[in-house]
Short mmCIF file of C-alpha atoms and ligand atoms in Angstrom, two decimals:
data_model
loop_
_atom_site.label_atom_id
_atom_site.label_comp_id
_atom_site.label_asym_id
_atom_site.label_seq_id
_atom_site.Cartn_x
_atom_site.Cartn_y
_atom_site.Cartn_z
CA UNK A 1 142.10 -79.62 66.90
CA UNK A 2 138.93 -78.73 64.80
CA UNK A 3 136.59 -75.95 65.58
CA UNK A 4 133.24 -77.86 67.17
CA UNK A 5 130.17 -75.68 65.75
CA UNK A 6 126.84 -76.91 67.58
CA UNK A 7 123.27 -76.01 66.35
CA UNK A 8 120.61 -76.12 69.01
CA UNK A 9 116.92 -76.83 68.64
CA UNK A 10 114.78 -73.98 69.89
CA UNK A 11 112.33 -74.38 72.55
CA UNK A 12 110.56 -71.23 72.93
CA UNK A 13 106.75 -71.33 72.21
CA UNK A 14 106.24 -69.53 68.36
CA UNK A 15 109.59 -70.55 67.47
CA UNK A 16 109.52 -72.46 64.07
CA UNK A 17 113.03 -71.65 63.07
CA UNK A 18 116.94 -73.33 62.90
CA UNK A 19 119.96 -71.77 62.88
CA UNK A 20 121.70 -73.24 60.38
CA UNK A 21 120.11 -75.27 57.42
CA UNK A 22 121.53 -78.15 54.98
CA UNK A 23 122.74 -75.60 52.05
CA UNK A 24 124.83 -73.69 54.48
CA UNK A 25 126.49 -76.10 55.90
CA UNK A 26 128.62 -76.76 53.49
CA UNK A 27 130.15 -73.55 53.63
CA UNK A 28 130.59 -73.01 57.45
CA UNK A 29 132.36 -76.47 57.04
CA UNK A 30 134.64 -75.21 54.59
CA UNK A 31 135.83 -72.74 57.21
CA UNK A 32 137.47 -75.48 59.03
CA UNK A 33 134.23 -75.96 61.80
CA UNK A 34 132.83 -79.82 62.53
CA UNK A 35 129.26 -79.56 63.14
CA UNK A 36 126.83 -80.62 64.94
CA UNK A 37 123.00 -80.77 64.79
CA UNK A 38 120.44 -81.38 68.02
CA UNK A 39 118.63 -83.69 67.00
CA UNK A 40 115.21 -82.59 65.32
CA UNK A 41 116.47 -79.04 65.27
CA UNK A 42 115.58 -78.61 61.62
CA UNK A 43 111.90 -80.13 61.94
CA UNK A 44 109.67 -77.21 62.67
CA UNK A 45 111.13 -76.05 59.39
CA UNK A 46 110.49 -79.12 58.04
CA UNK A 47 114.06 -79.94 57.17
CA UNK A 48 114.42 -83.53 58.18
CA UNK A 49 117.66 -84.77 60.73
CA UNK A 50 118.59 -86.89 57.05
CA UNK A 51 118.36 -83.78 55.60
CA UNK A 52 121.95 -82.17 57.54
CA UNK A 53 123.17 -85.65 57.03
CA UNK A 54 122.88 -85.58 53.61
CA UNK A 55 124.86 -82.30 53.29
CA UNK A 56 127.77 -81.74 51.87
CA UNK A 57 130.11 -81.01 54.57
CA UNK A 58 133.88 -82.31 55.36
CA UNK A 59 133.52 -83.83 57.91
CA UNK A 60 130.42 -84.56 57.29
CA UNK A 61 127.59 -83.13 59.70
CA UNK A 62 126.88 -85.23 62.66
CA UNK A 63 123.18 -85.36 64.98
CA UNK A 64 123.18 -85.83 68.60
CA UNK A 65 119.95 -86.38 70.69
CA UNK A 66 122.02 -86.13 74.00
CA UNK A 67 122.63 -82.53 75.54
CA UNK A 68 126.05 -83.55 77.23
CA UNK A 69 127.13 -85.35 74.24
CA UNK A 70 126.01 -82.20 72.03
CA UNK A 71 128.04 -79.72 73.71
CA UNK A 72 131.03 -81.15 75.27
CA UNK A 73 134.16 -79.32 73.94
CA UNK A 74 131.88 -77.22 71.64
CA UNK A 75 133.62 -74.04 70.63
CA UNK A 76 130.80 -72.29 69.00
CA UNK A 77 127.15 -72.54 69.40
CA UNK A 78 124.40 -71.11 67.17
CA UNK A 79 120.57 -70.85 68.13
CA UNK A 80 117.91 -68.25 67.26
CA UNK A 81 116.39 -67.32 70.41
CA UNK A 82 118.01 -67.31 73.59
CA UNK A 83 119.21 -71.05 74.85
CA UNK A 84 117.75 -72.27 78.04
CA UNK A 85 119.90 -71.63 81.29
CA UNK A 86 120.19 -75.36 81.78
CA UNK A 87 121.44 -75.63 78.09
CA UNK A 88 123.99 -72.73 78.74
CA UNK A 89 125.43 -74.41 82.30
CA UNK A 90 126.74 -77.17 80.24
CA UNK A 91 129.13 -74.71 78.18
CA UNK A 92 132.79 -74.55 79.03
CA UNK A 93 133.46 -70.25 79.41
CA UNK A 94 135.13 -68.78 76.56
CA UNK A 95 132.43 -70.69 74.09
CA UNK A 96 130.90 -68.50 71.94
CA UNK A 97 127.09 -67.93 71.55
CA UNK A 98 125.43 -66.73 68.65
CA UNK A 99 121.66 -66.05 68.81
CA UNK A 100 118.96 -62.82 69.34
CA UNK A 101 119.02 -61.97 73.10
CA UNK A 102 116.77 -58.64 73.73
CA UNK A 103 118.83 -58.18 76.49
CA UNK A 104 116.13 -55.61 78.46
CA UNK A 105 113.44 -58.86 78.27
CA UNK A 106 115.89 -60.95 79.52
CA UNK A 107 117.99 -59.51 82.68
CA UNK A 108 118.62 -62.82 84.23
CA UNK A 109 119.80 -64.61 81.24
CA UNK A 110 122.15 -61.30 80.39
CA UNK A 111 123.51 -62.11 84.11
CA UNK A 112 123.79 -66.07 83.24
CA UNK A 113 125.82 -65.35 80.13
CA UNK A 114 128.11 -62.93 81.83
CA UNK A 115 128.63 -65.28 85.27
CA UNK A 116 129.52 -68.25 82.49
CA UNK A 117 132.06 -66.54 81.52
CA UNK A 118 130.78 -67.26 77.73
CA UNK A 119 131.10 -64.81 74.75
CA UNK A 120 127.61 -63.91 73.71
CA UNK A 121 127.12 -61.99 70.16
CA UNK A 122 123.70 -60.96 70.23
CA UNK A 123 122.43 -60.87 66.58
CA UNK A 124 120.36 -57.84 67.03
CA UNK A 125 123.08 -56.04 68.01
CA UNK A 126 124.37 -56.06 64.69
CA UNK A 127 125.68 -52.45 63.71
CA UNK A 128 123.23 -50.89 60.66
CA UNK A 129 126.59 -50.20 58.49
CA UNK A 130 127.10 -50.83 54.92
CA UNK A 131 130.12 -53.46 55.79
CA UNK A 132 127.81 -55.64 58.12
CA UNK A 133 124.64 -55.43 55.68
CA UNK A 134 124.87 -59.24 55.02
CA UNK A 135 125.17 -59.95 58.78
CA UNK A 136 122.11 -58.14 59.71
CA UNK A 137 119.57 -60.56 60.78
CA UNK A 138 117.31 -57.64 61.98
CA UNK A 139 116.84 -57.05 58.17
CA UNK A 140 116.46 -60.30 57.07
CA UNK A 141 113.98 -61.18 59.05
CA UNK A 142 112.02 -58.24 58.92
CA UNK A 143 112.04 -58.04 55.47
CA UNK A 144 110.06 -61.52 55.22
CA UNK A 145 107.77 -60.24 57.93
CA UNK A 146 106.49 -57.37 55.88
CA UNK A 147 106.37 -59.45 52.94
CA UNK A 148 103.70 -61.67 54.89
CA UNK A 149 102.32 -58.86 56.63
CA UNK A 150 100.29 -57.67 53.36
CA UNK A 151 99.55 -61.59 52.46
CA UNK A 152 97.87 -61.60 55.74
CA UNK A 153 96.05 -58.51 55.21
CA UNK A 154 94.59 -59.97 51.83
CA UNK A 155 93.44 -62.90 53.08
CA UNK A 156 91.79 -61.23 56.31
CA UNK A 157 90.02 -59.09 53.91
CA UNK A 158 86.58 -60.14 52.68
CA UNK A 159 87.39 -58.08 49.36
CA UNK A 160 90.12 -57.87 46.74
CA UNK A 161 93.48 -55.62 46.40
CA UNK A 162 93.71 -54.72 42.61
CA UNK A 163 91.12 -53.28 40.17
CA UNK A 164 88.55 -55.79 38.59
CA UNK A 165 86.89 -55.00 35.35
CA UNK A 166 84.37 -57.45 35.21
CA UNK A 167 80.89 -58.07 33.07
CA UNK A 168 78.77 -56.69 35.79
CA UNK A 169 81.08 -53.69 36.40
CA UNK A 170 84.62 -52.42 37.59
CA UNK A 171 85.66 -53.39 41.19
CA UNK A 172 88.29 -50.54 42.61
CA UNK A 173 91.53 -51.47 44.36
CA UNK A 174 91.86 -51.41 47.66
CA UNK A 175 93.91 -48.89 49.40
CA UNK A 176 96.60 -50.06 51.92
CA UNK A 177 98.31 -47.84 54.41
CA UNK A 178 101.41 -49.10 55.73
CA UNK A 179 102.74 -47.78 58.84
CA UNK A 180 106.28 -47.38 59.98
CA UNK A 181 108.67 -47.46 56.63
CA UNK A 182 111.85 -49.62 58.27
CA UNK A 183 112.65 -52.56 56.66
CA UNK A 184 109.39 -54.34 57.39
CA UNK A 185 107.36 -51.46 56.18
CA UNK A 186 108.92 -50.79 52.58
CA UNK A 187 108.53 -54.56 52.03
CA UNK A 188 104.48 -54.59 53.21
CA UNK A 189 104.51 -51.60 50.77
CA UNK A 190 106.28 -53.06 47.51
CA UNK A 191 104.13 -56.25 48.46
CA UNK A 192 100.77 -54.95 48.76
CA UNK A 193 101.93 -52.95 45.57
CA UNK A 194 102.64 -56.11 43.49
CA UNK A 195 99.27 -57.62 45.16
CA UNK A 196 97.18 -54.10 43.13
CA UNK A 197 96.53 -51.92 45.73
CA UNK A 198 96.73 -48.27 45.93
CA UNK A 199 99.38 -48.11 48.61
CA UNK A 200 100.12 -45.17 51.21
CA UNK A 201 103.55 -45.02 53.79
CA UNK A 202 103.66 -43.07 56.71
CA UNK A 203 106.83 -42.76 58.92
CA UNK A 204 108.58 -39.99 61.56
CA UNK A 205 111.46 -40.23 59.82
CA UNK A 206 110.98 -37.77 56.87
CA UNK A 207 113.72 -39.52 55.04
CA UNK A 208 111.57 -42.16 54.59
CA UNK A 209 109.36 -40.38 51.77
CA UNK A 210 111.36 -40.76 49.14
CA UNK A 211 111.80 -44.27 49.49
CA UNK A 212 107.48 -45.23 49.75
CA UNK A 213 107.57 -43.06 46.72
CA UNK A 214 110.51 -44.87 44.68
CA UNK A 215 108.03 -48.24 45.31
CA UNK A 216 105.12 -46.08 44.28
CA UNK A 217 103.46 -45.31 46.91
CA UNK A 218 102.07 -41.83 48.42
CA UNK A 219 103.66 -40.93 51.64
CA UNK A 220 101.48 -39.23 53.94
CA UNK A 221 103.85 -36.22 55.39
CA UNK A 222 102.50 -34.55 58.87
CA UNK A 223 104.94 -32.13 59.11
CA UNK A 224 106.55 -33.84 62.20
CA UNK A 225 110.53 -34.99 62.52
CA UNK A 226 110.83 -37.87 64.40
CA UNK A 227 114.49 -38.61 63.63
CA UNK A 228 116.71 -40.18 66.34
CA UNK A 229 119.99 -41.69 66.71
CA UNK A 230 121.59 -44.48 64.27
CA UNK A 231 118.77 -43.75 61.83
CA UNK A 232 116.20 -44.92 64.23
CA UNK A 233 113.18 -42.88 64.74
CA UNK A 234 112.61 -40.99 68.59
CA UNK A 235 109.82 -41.49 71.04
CA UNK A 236 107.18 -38.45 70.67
CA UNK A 237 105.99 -35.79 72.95
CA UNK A 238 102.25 -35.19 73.60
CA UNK A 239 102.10 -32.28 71.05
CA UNK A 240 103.74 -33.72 67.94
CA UNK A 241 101.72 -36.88 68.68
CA UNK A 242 98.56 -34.99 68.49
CA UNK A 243 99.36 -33.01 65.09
CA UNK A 244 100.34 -36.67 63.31
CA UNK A 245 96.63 -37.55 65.12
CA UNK A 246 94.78 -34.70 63.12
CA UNK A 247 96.90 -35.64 59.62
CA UNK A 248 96.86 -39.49 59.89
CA UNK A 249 93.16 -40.06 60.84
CA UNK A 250 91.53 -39.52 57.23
CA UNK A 251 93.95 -41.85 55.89
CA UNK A 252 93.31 -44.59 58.39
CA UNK A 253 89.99 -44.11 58.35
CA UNK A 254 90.01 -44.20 54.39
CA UNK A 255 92.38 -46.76 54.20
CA UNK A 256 90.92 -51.16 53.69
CA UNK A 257 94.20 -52.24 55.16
CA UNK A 258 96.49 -51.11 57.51
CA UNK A 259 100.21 -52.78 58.12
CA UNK A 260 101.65 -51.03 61.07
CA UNK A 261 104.98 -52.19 61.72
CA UNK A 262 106.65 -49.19 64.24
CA UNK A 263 108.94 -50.00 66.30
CA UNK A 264 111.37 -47.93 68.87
CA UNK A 265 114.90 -49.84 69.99
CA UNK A 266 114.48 -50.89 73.86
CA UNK A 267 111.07 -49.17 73.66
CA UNK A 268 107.61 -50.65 73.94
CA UNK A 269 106.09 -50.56 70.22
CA UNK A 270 104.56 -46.98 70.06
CA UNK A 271 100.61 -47.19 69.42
CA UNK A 272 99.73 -45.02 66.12
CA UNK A 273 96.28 -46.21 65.95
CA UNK A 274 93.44 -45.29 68.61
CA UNK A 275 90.72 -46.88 69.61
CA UNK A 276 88.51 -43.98 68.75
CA UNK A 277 90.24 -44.13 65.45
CA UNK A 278 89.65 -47.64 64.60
CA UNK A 279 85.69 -46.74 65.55
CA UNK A 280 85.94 -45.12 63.02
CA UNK A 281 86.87 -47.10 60.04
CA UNK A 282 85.54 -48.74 57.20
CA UNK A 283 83.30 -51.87 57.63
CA UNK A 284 85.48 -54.62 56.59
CA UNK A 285 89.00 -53.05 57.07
CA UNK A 286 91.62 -55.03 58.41
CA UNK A 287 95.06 -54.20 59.96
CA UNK A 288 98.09 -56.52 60.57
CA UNK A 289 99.71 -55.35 63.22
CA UNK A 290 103.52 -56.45 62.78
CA UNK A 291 104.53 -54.98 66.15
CA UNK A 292 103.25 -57.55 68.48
CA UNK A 293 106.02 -58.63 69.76
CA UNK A 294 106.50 -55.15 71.57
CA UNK A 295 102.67 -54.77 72.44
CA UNK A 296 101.60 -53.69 69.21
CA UNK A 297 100.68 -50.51 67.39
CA UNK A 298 97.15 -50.44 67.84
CA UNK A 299 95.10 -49.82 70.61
CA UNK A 300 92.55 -52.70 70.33
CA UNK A 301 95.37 -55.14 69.31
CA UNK A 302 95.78 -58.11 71.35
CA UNK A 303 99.32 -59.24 70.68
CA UNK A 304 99.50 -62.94 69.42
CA UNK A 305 95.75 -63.17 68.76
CA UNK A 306 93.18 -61.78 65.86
CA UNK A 307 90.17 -59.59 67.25
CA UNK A 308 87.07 -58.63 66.11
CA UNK A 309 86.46 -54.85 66.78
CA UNK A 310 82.89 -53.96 65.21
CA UNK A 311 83.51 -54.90 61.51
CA UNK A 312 86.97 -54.06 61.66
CA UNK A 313 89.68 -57.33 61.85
CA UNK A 314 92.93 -56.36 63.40
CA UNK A 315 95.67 -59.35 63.41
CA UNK A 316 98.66 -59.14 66.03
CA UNK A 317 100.80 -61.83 65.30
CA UNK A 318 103.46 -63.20 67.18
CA UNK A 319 107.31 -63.98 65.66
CA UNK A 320 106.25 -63.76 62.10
CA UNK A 321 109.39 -64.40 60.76
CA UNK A 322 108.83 -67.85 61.87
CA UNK A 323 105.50 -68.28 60.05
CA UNK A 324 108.20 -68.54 57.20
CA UNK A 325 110.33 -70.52 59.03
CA UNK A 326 111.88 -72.25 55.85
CA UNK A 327 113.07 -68.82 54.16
CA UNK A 328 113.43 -67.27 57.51
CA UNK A 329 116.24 -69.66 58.84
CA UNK A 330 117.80 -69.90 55.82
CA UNK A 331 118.71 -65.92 55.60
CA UNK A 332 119.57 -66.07 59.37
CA UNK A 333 122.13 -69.24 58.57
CA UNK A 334 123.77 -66.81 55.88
CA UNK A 335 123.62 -63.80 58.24
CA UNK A 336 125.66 -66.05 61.04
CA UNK A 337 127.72 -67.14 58.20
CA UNK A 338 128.83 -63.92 57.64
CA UNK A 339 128.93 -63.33 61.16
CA UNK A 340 131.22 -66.23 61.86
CA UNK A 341 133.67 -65.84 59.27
CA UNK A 342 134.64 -62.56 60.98
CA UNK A 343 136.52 -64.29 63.47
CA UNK A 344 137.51 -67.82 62.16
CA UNK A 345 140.58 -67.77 59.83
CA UNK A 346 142.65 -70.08 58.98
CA UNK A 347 140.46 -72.65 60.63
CA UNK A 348 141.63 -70.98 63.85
CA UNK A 349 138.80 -68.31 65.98
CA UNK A 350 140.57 -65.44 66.21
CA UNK A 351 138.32 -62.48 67.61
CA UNK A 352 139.78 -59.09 67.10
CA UNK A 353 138.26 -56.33 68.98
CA UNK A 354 139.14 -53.57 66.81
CA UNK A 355 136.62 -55.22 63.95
CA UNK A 356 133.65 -52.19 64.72
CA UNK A 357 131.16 -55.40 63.75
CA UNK A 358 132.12 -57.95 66.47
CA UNK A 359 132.71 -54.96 69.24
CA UNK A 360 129.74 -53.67 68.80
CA UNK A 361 127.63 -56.86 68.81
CA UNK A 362 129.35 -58.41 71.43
CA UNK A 363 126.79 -59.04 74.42
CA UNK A 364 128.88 -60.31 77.10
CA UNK A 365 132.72 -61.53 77.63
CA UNK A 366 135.08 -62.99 79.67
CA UNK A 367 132.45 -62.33 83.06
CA UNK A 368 131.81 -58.65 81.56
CA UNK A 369 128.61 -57.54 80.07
CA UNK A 370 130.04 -55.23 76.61
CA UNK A 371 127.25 -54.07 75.71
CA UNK A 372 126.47 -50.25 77.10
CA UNK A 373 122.63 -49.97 77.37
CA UNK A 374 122.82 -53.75 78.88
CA UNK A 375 125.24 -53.22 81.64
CA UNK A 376 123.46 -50.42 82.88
CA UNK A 377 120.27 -51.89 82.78
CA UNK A 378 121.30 -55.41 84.79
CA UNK A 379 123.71 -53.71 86.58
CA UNK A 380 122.78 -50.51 87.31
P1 NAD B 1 112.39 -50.52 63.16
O1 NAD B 1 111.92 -51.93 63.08
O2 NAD B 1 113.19 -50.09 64.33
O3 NAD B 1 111.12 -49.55 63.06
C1 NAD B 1 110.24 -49.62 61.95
C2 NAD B 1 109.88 -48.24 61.50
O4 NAD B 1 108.99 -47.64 62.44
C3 NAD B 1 111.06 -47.27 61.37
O5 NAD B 1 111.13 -46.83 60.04
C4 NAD B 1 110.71 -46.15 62.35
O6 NAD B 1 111.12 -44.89 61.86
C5 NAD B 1 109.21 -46.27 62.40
N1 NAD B 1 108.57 -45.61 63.55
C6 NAD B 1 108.96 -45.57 64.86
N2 NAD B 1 108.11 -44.84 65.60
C7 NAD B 1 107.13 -44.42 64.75
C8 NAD B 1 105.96 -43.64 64.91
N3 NAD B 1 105.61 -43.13 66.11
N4 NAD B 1 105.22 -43.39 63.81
C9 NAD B 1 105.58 -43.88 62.60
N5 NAD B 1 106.65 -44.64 62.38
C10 NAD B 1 107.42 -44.90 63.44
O7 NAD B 1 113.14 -50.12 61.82
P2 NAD B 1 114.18 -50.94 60.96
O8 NAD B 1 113.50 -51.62 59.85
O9 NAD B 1 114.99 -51.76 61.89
O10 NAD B 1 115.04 -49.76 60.35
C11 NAD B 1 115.58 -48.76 61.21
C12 NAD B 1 116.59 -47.90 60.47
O11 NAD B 1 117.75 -48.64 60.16
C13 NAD B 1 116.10 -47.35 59.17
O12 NAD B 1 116.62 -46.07 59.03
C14 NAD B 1 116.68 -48.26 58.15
O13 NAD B 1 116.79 -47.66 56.88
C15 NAD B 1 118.04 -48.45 58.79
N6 NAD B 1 118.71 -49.66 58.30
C16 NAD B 1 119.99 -49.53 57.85
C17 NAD B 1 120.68 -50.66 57.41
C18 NAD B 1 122.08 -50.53 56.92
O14 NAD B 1 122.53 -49.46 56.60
N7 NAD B 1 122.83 -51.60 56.90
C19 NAD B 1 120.07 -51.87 57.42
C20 NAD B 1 118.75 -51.97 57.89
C21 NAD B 1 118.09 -50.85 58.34
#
């Protein structure tokens, strides 16, 4: 019997992304799966239902528009957000779901997946090692967020990035400050780079210097160590906040645009721009604030919406990955690609819990929620 791979179509709001598009198809086919497509899943990245038809798969991809006839005997199901609970009741236990969960924002769909008895991999539970680099949809995505982060910026800004030398006189470039050097961040700097700014990183993790500076940027140093586990950076006390505070506020308030992109695992985003700092800025400065999603790194941000704050425009979008929906789901196909052919071999799924990848990203199983920092938070 043939491995039945199902592709849902995501119906969260700000969700422009698919699972799985045409191109790499072909290849999760060749791994022995039969696959399916919800109708219209592909259409918010403007990849037509003809389009999966078209692919080149054996057997050859098929669309359903009915949710019973979709999943019935599916073995493996792919999304990118979190299905709907009415969508999950119709899964025999033991299927396996493949899609970002954020298990502390969603408790009761944690217990839903563990009382289904269905094996949840939860994509940003993906393990930051070498081996699982092309599985690691945390980086994908976040390196086409930064990316768009400093196109944003350039477009919110009523003045250019590089130098000008024109008739009338030489226009300087603008400087950018980029906040937060993960993945996000060193892409918002080699992007507002390429775009001629003068660019500037800041980050707590002091490891992060030499990489702003191999992309040519100055890295503003404050003299404070924010390391914390998995190569993650720490939440701050009062008194290392305030010394970053007496460093970082020339360069923000120097600074045309600001890309803050901070974040903190299971941790609201930490805010690294006052209000009292953002008072003072330039007329005309703008900052994207890439940590919306976690209630953003500004003060005056209003996550999912762009404010007007005196002369200064700070932008707080929502999911930006999925403003790039087309690029976006294609790297997230290829990260569950990888993902997938962990445990498939020999057309056959085959999950082997001594592979450090699928242990660690393993949500829930067999009634039991794997994950550490998940159990104890739904169940005590
Ligand atoms: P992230 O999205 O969790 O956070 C973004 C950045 O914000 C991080 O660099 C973090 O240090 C920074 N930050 C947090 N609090 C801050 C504060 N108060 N002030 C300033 N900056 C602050 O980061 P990410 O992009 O997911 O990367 C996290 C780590 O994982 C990094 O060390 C990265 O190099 C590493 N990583 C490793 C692999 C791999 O080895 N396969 C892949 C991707 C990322």
């Amino acid at each position: 019997m043939s491995i039945k791979l199902v592709v849902l179509t995501e119906n969260r709001p700000h969700e422009r992304r698919v699972a799985l598009v045409p191109q790499v198809a072909s290849k999760l086919s060749a791994l022995g799966l039969d696959i399916w497509i919800q109708q219209d899943a592909g259409l918010a990245s403007r990849i037509p239902n003809q389009a999966y038809l078209d692919a080149s798969a054996t057997p050859p991809l098929q669309i359903a528009a009915s949710l019973p006839e979709l999943l019935q005997n599916a073995h493996i199901v792919l999304a990118v957000q979190p299905p709907a609970a009415e969508t999950l009741k119709l899964l025999a236990p033991g299927t396996i779901v493949l899609c970002f969960v954020y298990a502390q924002r969603e408790p009761e769909l944690v217990k839903l997946l563990r009382d289904l008895q269905l094996t949840c991999f939860a994509m940003e539970l993906v393990p930051r090692i070498s081996r699982a680099q092309a599985m690691d949809a945390l980086s994908s995505q976040a390196a086409l967020a930064g990316y768009y982060g400093a196109l944003l910026g350039s477009t919110q800004l009523a003045r250019i990035l590089p130098m000008m030398t024109t008739a009338v006189g030489s226009i300087r470039p603008a400087k950018c400050l980029v906040m937060g050097l993960g993945v996000a961040g060193l892409q918002a700097l080699a992007t507002a780079r390429r775009l001629g700014a003068v660019t500037e990183g800041y980050d707590v993790r002091p490891d992060t210097k030499e990489q702003a500076e191999s992309l040519g940027a100055k890295f503003v140093d404050t003299g404070v160590d924010g390391r914390g586990e998995g190569g993650y950076a720490r939440e701050l006390t009062a008194e290392e906040q305030q010394k970053i505070q007496a460093v970082l506020t020339k360069h923000i308030q120097q600074a045309d645009l600001i890309i803050t992109t901070a974040a903190i695992p299971g941790r609201p985003s930490p805010k690294l721009i006052s209000k009292a700092q953002v008072d003072g800025m330039k007329n005309g400065a703008v900052i994207v604030d890439l940590a919306a999603d976690g209630g953003g790194n500004c003060e005056y941000s209003v996550p999912g919406e762009t404010v007007q704050i005196g002369q200064v425009t700070i932008a707080a979008p929502f999911n930006v990955p999925s403003l790039l929906a087309e690029h976006a789901s294609e790297l997230y196909a290829k990260n569950l690609l990888n993902l997938i052919g962990l445990f498939i071999k020999d057309a056959a799924i085959n999950l082997d819990w001594d592979d450090e990848i699928l242990a660690k990203t393993v949500l829930t199983h067999q009634g039991e929620i794997k994950n550490a920092a998940a159990k104890t938070l739904v169940e005590g």
